[in-house]
Structure formats: C-alpha cells, structure tokens
Short mmCIF file of C-alpha atoms in Angstrom, two decimals:
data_model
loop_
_atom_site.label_atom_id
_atom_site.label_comp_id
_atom_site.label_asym_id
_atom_site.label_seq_id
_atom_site.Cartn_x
_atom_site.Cartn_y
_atom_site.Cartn_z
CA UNK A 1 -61.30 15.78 -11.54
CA UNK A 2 -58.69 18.85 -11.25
CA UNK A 3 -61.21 21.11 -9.38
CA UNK A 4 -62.06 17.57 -7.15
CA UNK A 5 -58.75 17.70 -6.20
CA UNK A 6 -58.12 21.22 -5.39
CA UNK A 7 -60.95 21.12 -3.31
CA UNK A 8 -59.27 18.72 -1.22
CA UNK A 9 -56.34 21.11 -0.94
CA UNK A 10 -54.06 19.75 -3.65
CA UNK A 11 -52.03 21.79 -5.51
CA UNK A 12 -52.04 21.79 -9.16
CA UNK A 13 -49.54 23.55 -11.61
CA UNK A 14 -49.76 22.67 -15.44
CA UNK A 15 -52.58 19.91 -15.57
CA UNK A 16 -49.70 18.32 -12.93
CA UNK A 17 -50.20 17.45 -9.20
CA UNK A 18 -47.73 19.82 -7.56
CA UNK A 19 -45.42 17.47 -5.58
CA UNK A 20 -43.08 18.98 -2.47
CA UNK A 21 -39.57 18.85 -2.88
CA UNK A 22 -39.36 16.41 0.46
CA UNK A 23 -41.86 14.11 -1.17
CA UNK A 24 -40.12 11.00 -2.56
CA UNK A 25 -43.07 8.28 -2.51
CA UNK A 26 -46.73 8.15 -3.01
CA UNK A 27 -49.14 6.05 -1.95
CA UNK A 28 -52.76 5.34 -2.87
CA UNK A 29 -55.58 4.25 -0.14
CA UNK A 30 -58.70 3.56 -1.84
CA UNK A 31 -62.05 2.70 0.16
CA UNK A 32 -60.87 4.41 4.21
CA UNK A 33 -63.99 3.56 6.28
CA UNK A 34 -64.62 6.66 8.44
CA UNK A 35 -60.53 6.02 10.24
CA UNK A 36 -58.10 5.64 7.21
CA UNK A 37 -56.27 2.88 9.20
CA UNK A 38 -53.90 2.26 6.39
CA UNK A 39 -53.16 5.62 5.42
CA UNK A 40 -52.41 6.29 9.32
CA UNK A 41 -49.66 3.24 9.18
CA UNK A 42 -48.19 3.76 6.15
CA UNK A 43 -47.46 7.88 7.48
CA UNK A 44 -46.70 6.82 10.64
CA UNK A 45 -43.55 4.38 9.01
CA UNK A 46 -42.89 7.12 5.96
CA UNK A 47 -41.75 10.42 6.73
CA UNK A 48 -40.82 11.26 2.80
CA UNK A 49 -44.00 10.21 1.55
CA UNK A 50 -47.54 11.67 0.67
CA UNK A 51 -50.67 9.37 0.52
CA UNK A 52 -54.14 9.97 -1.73
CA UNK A 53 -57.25 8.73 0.09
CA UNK A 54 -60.47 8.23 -1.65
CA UNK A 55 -63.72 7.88 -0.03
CA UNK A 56 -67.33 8.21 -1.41
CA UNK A 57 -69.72 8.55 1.62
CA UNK A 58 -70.24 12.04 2.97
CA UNK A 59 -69.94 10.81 6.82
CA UNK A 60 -66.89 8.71 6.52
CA UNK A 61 -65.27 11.94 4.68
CA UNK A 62 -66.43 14.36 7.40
CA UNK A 63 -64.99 11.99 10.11
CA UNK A 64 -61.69 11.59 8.95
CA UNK A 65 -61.40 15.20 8.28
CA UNK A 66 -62.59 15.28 12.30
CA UNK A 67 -60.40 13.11 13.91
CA UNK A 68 -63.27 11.66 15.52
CA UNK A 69 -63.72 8.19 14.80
CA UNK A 70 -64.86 5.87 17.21
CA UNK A 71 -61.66 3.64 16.31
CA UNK A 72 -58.71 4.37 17.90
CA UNK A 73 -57.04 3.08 14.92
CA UNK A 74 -57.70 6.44 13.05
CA UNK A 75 -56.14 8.94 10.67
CA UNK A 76 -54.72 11.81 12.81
CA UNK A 77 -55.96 14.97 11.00
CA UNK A 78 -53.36 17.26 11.43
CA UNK A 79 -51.44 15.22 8.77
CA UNK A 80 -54.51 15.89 6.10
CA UNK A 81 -53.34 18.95 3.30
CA UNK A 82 -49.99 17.75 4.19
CA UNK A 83 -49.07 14.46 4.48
CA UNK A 84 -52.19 13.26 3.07
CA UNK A 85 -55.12 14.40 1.15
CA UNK A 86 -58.60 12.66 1.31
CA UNK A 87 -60.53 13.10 -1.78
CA UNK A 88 -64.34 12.41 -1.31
CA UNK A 89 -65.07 10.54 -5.08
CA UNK A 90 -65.04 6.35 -5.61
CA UNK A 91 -63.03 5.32 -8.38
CA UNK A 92 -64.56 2.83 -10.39
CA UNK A 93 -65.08 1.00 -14.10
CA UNK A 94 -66.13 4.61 -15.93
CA UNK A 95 -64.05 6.03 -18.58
CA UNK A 96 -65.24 9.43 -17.52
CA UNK A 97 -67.13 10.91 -14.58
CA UNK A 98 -70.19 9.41 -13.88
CA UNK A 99 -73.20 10.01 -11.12
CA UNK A 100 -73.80 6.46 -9.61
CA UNK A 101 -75.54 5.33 -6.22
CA UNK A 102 -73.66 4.07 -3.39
CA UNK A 103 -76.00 1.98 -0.20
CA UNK A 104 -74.73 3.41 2.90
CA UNK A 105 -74.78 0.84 5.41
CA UNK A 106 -75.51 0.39 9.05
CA UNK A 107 -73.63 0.16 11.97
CA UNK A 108 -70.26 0.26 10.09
CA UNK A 109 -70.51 2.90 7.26
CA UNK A 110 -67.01 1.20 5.66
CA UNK A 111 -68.90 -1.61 4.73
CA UNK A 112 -70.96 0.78 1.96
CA UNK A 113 -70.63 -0.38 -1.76
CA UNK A 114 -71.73 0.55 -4.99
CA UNK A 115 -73.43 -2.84 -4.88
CA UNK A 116 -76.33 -3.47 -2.81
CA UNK A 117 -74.77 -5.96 0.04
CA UNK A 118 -76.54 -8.64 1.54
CA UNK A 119 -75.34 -7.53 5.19
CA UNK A 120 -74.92 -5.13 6.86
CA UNK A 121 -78.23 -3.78 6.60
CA UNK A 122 -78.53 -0.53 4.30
CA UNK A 123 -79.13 2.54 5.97
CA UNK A 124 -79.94 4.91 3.26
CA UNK A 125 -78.48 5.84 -0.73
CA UNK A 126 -76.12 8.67 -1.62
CA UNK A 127 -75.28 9.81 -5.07
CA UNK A 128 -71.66 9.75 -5.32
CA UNK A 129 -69.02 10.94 -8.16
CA UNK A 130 -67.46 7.97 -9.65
CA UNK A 131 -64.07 8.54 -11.92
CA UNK A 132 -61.38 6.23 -13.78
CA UNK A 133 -58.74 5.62 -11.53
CA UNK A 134 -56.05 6.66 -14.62
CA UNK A 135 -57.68 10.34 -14.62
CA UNK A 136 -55.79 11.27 -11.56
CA UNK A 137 -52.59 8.79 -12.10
CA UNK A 138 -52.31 10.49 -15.22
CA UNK A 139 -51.51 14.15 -13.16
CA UNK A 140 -49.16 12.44 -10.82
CA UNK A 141 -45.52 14.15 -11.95
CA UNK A 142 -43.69 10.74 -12.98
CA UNK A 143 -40.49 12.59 -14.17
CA UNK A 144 -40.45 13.69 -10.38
CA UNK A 145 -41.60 10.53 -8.42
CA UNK A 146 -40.69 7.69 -10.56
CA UNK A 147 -43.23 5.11 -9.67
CA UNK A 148 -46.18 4.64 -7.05
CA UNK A 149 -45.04 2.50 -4.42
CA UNK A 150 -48.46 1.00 -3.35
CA UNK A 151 -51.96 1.10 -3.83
CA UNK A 152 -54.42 -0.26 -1.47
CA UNK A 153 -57.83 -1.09 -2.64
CA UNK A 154 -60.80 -2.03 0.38
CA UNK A 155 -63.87 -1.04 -1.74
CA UNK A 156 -66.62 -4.10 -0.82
CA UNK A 157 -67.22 -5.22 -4.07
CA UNK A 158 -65.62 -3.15 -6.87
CA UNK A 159 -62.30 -3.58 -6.39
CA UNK A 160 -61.68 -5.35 -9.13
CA UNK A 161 -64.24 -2.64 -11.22
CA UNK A 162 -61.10 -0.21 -10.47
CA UNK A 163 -58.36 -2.18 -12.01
CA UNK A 164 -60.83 -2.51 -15.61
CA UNK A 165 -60.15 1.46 -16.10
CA UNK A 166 -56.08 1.24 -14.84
CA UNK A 167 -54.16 -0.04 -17.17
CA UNK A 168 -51.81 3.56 -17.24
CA UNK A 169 -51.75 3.33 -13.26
CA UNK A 170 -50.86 -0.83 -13.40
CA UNK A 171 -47.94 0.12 -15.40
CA UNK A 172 -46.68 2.78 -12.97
CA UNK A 173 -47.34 0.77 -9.43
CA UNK A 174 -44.98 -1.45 -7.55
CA UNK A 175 -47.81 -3.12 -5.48
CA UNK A 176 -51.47 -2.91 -5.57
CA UNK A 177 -53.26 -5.21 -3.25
CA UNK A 178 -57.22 -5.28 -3.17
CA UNK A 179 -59.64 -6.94 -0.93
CA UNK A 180 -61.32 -9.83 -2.35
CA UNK A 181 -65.05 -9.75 -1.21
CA UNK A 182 -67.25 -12.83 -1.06
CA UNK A 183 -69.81 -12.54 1.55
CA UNK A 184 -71.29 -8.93 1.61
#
C-alpha cells in the first residue's frame, strides 16, 4: 500500500503518513463517484484538516483529478496533494491485497460495485486493487492526530465488507457512517 500512496502524492517518513504541522483532523471518504461531493464539503467547512479519498474506477479517478465533472457539486482540484489526496484502490473484506473485478456501470459510473448490480446497466469490468481498510489506518501518525474524526463509506454494496477488516480503524474513529444499499 506505501508505494499506492506515494503515488498519490503522500508523503511517507518511517512506515508513517507524514502529517503537516497545520493538520489537526483527518477525514476518510470512501466510494467518491467521479465529483467527491463529500470530500468537497467537509474542506470547504475545515481549514485544519486533510481528507483520504478512495476510488476504484479509472474514469471516476481521472475526473476528479480533472476538475471536470459534469456535477457542479465537485471536488475542486487545486485542493488534491494538499488538502486532499485521492487514492485510486477499493477497500474491502481482504486481509491483504487482492486483484478483484469491479462492473463499471452506465450512465452514472458512482453507481459501480464489486457486486454485479441489478441497475444501472453494466458498461464494462475493470480489475481493481482491493486492500484492508486497517493497512493504511495503521500508518496514520496517532501520537500526532489523536483520532479520525469521520469516515464516510458510499461503496454500493460493500460497505459493510469494509468494516469486517477494521476493527484497528473502529477503535480510532469518532463517526463512520455507510450507505446502506438495498436496491442496486
């Protein structure tokens, strides 16, 4: 996961996530469509906090890292290597890294799970990187930021799939709200 996260321009100094000094909350988005709507709220409210984003499919990444939604409620990408840093993985029930396939839908790409929905239609299949969300809690420098304040979880389907491999990050979050999914 460390060289995952470097490539998405976070810093890492002894197996640690390197924190700034004006840092003084984190936040977790998990699941951000191709807009990061959350992520965009929570930095617009926040100025003394940094926010994680994960997202699995390629063209939701590439548009957040664009700016160019076709929501207006998006992510403004000047705040991304600063304020906020998108990681393109799912987290998911694995105890390790493991290779699984996500359906890419139609229409609304944010509606893509690792399960095969019954609507929208699926557009095509990626092969994603799937990892335990405690891997990357665990480099999170808890002797500088005490707690996370929030985690978000929108992830059609395996939300609750997350929470099986976080029982370090549970222990270490003030809130953690997921969508609960019964019709895709």
């Amino acid at each position: 996961m460390i060289n995952l996260l470097k490539k998405s321009g976070i810093k890492i100094s002894n197996n640690q996530i390197k924190i700034p000094d004006w840092c003084k909350r984190i936040k977790i988005d998990i699941g951000l469509s191709e807009n990061a709507p959350q992520t965009r709220v929570w930095l617009e409210n926040q100025e003394d906090l940094i926010v994680f984003g994960f997202e699995p499919v390629k063209q939701n990444y590439k548009t957040i890292l664009k700016g160019n939604s076709r929501f207006s409620n998006r992510l403004n990408p000047k705040n991304i290597g600063k304020k906020t840093f998108i990681i393109n993985c799912a987290l998911g029930n694995v105890k390790s890294m493991q290779k699984k396939k996500i359906y890419v839908t139609t229409k609304d790409k944010g509606c893509s799970s690792i399960y095969k929905p019954k609507w929208p239609k699926v557009l095509s299949t990626e092969t994603i990187s799937v990892y335990p969300l405690d891997e990357f809690v665990k480099l999170i420098p808890f002797d500088k930021i005490k707690f996370i304040e929030h985690i978000k979880s929108d992830c059609q389907g395996s939300d609750f799939d997350i929470l099986k491999q976080a029982n370090y990050t549970l222990k270490k979050t003030a809130v953690y709200t997921i969508e609960c999914e019964n019709k895709q």
